[in-house]
Amino acid sequence: MPSAIRGTLIECDPAIRTLILMMDVGSNDLILEELDETHLLVDSNKVNYIRNELNSRLSKNLFNPDEEEQ
Amino acid sequence: IVDQIKLWQLELDRFRQEDGILFRDFISTKEYTAVSEYAQDIGALIWKNDKTRMFFVPEKSAKDITEFVNKLT
């Protein structure tokens, strides 16, 4: 008998996928299953958190080069 | 920097999400193939990986698939 797991399928770039995997390292409560290079199954209650966290990490990356120049 | 913003925007645009049910832990390739083909036939298959014997369907189709699995066994 196969198992059935409720969750949210996320389809994204491998780079974004790596960022999400890194977010999960501390808490281990985001990712239910690593599906392939461009898909993850995540906890449906954590999708908004993941999107917000991605936005903030991506914007930090944008500002880093400026800080180094100063 | 504007180019970078455009690049990240593109990355986030490629982030798609879909709620549903993942089926996994099939005991054999035969069972996996039968059930995933059924999911395909009823138009429910959103994603699958033949190598790891897993597939994903919308929640509304999960009941039909579970009934199909029960009929198999």
Short mmCIF file of N, CA, C and O in Angstrom, two decimals, chain A residues 6-40:
data_model
loop_
_atom_site.label_atom_id
_atom_site.label_comp_id
_atom_site.label_asym_id
_atom_site.label_seq_id
_atom_site.Cartn_x
_atom_site.Cartn_y
_atom_site.Cartn_z
N ARG A 6 0.10 14.83 2.20
CA ARG A 6 -0.45 16.12 1.81
C ARG A 6 0.63 17.20 1.89
O ARG A 6 1.40 17.25 2.85
N GLY A 7 0.69 18.07 0.88
CA GLY A 7 1.69 19.13 0.91
C GLY A 7 1.56 20.05 -0.29
O GLY A 7 0.59 19.98 -1.04
N THR A 8 2.54 20.93 -0.45
CA THR A 8 2.56 21.84 -1.59
C THR A 8 3.76 21.52 -2.47
O THR A 8 4.89 21.45 -1.98
N LEU A 9 3.46 21.28 -3.74
CA LEU A 9 4.53 21.05 -4.71
C LEU A 9 5.08 22.40 -5.15
O LEU A 9 4.33 23.28 -5.55
N ILE A 10 6.38 22.56 -5.04
CA ILE A 10 7.02 23.79 -5.52
C ILE A 10 7.89 23.45 -6.72
O ILE A 10 8.69 22.52 -6.67
N GLU A 11 7.66 24.19 -7.82
CA GLU A 11 8.49 24.02 -9.01
C GLU A 11 9.33 25.28 -9.14
O GLU A 11 8.79 26.39 -9.16
N CYS A 12 10.63 25.15 -9.18
CA CYS A 12 11.50 26.33 -9.26
C CYS A 12 12.83 25.99 -9.91
O CYS A 12 13.15 24.85 -10.18
N ASP A 13 13.57 27.05 -10.14
CA ASP A 13 14.94 26.99 -10.60
C ASP A 13 15.82 26.18 -9.66
O ASP A 13 15.61 26.25 -8.46
N PRO A 14 16.84 25.45 -10.14
CA PRO A 14 17.74 24.75 -9.22
C PRO A 14 18.39 25.70 -8.20
O PRO A 14 18.63 25.31 -7.06
N ALA A 15 18.67 26.95 -8.60
CA ALA A 15 19.29 27.92 -7.67
C ALA A 15 18.35 28.26 -6.52
O ALA A 15 18.75 28.31 -5.36
N ILE A 16 17.09 28.49 -6.85
CA ILE A 16 16.08 28.78 -5.83
C ILE A 16 15.87 27.55 -4.95
O ILE A 16 15.76 27.65 -3.72
N ARG A 17 15.90 26.39 -5.56
CA ARG A 17 15.73 25.15 -4.81
C ARG A 17 16.84 25.01 -3.77
O ARG A 17 16.59 24.66 -2.62
N THR A 18 18.07 25.34 -4.18
CA THR A 18 19.20 25.27 -3.26
C THR A 18 19.00 26.23 -2.08
O THR A 18 19.26 25.87 -0.93
N LEU A 19 18.51 27.44 -2.38
CA LEU A 19 18.24 28.41 -1.31
C LEU A 19 17.20 27.86 -0.32
O LEU A 19 17.36 28.00 0.89
N ILE A 20 16.17 27.23 -0.83
CA ILE A 20 15.13 26.67 0.05
C ILE A 20 15.71 25.53 0.89
O ILE A 20 15.43 25.42 2.09
N LEU A 21 16.55 24.71 0.27
CA LEU A 21 17.20 23.62 1.01
C LEU A 21 18.04 24.19 2.15
O LEU A 21 18.05 23.65 3.26
N MET A 22 18.75 25.31 1.88
CA MET A 22 19.58 25.93 2.91
C MET A 22 18.73 26.47 4.06
O MET A 22 19.12 26.40 5.22
N MET A 23 17.53 27.00 3.72
CA MET A 23 16.62 27.51 4.76
C MET A 23 16.16 26.41 5.69
O MET A 23 15.84 26.65 6.84
N ASP A 24 16.10 25.20 5.16
CA ASP A 24 15.56 24.07 5.92
C ASP A 24 16.61 23.48 6.86
O ASP A 24 16.28 22.74 7.77
N VAL A 25 17.88 23.82 6.63
CA VAL A 25 18.97 23.18 7.38
C VAL A 25 18.82 23.39 8.90
O VAL A 25 18.94 22.45 9.68
N GLY A 26 18.50 24.62 9.32
CA GLY A 26 18.38 24.88 10.75
C GLY A 26 17.16 24.23 11.37
O GLY A 26 17.24 23.58 12.42
N SER A 27 16.00 24.36 10.69
CA SER A 27 14.74 23.97 11.30
C SER A 27 14.27 22.57 10.92
O SER A 27 13.66 21.87 11.73
N ASN A 28 14.59 22.13 9.70
CA ASN A 28 14.13 20.82 9.21
C ASN A 28 12.62 20.67 9.20
O ASN A 28 12.12 19.54 9.26
N ASP A 29 11.88 21.80 9.12
CA ASP A 29 10.43 21.64 9.18
C ASP A 29 9.74 22.18 7.92
O ASP A 29 8.54 22.32 7.89
N LEU A 30 10.52 22.50 6.88
CA LEU A 30 9.92 23.05 5.67
C LEU A 30 9.68 21.97 4.63
O LEU A 30 8.59 21.87 4.06
N ILE A 31 10.71 21.15 4.40
CA ILE A 31 10.68 20.23 3.26
C ILE A 31 10.21 18.85 3.68
O ILE A 31 10.73 18.25 4.62
N LEU A 32 9.20 18.37 2.98
CA LEU A 32 8.69 17.03 3.25
C LEU A 32 9.40 15.99 2.39
O LEU A 32 9.59 14.85 2.80
N GLU A 33 9.76 16.39 1.15
CA GLU A 33 10.41 15.46 0.24
C GLU A 33 11.15 16.24 -0.85
O GLU A 33 10.60 17.19 -1.41
N GLU A 34 12.39 15.82 -1.14
CA GLU A 34 13.12 16.38 -2.28
C GLU A 34 12.76 15.53 -3.49
O GLU A 34 13.08 14.35 -3.53
N LEU A 35 12.07 16.13 -4.47
CA LEU A 35 11.49 15.32 -5.54
C LEU A 35 12.44 15.13 -6.73
O LEU A 35 12.66 14.03 -7.19
N ASP A 36 12.98 16.23 -7.25
CA ASP A 36 14.02 16.19 -8.29
C ASP A 36 14.73 17.53 -8.34
O ASP A 36 14.56 18.34 -7.41
N GLU A 37 15.51 17.82 -9.38
CA GLU A 37 16.34 19.03 -9.42
C GLU A 37 15.50 20.32 -9.40
O GLU A 37 16.01 21.38 -9.05
N THR A 38 14.24 20.23 -9.81
CA THR A 38 13.43 21.45 -9.90
C THR A 38 12.13 21.38 -9.10
O THR A 38 11.29 22.27 -9.22
N HIS A 39 11.96 20.34 -8.29
CA HIS A 39 10.72 20.20 -7.52
C HIS A 39 10.98 19.81 -6.07
O HIS A 39 11.85 18.96 -5.80
N LEU A 40 10.18 20.40 -5.18
CA LEU A 40 10.22 20.04 -3.76
C LEU A 40 8.79 19.88 -3.27
O LEU A 40 7.89 20.56 -3.76
#
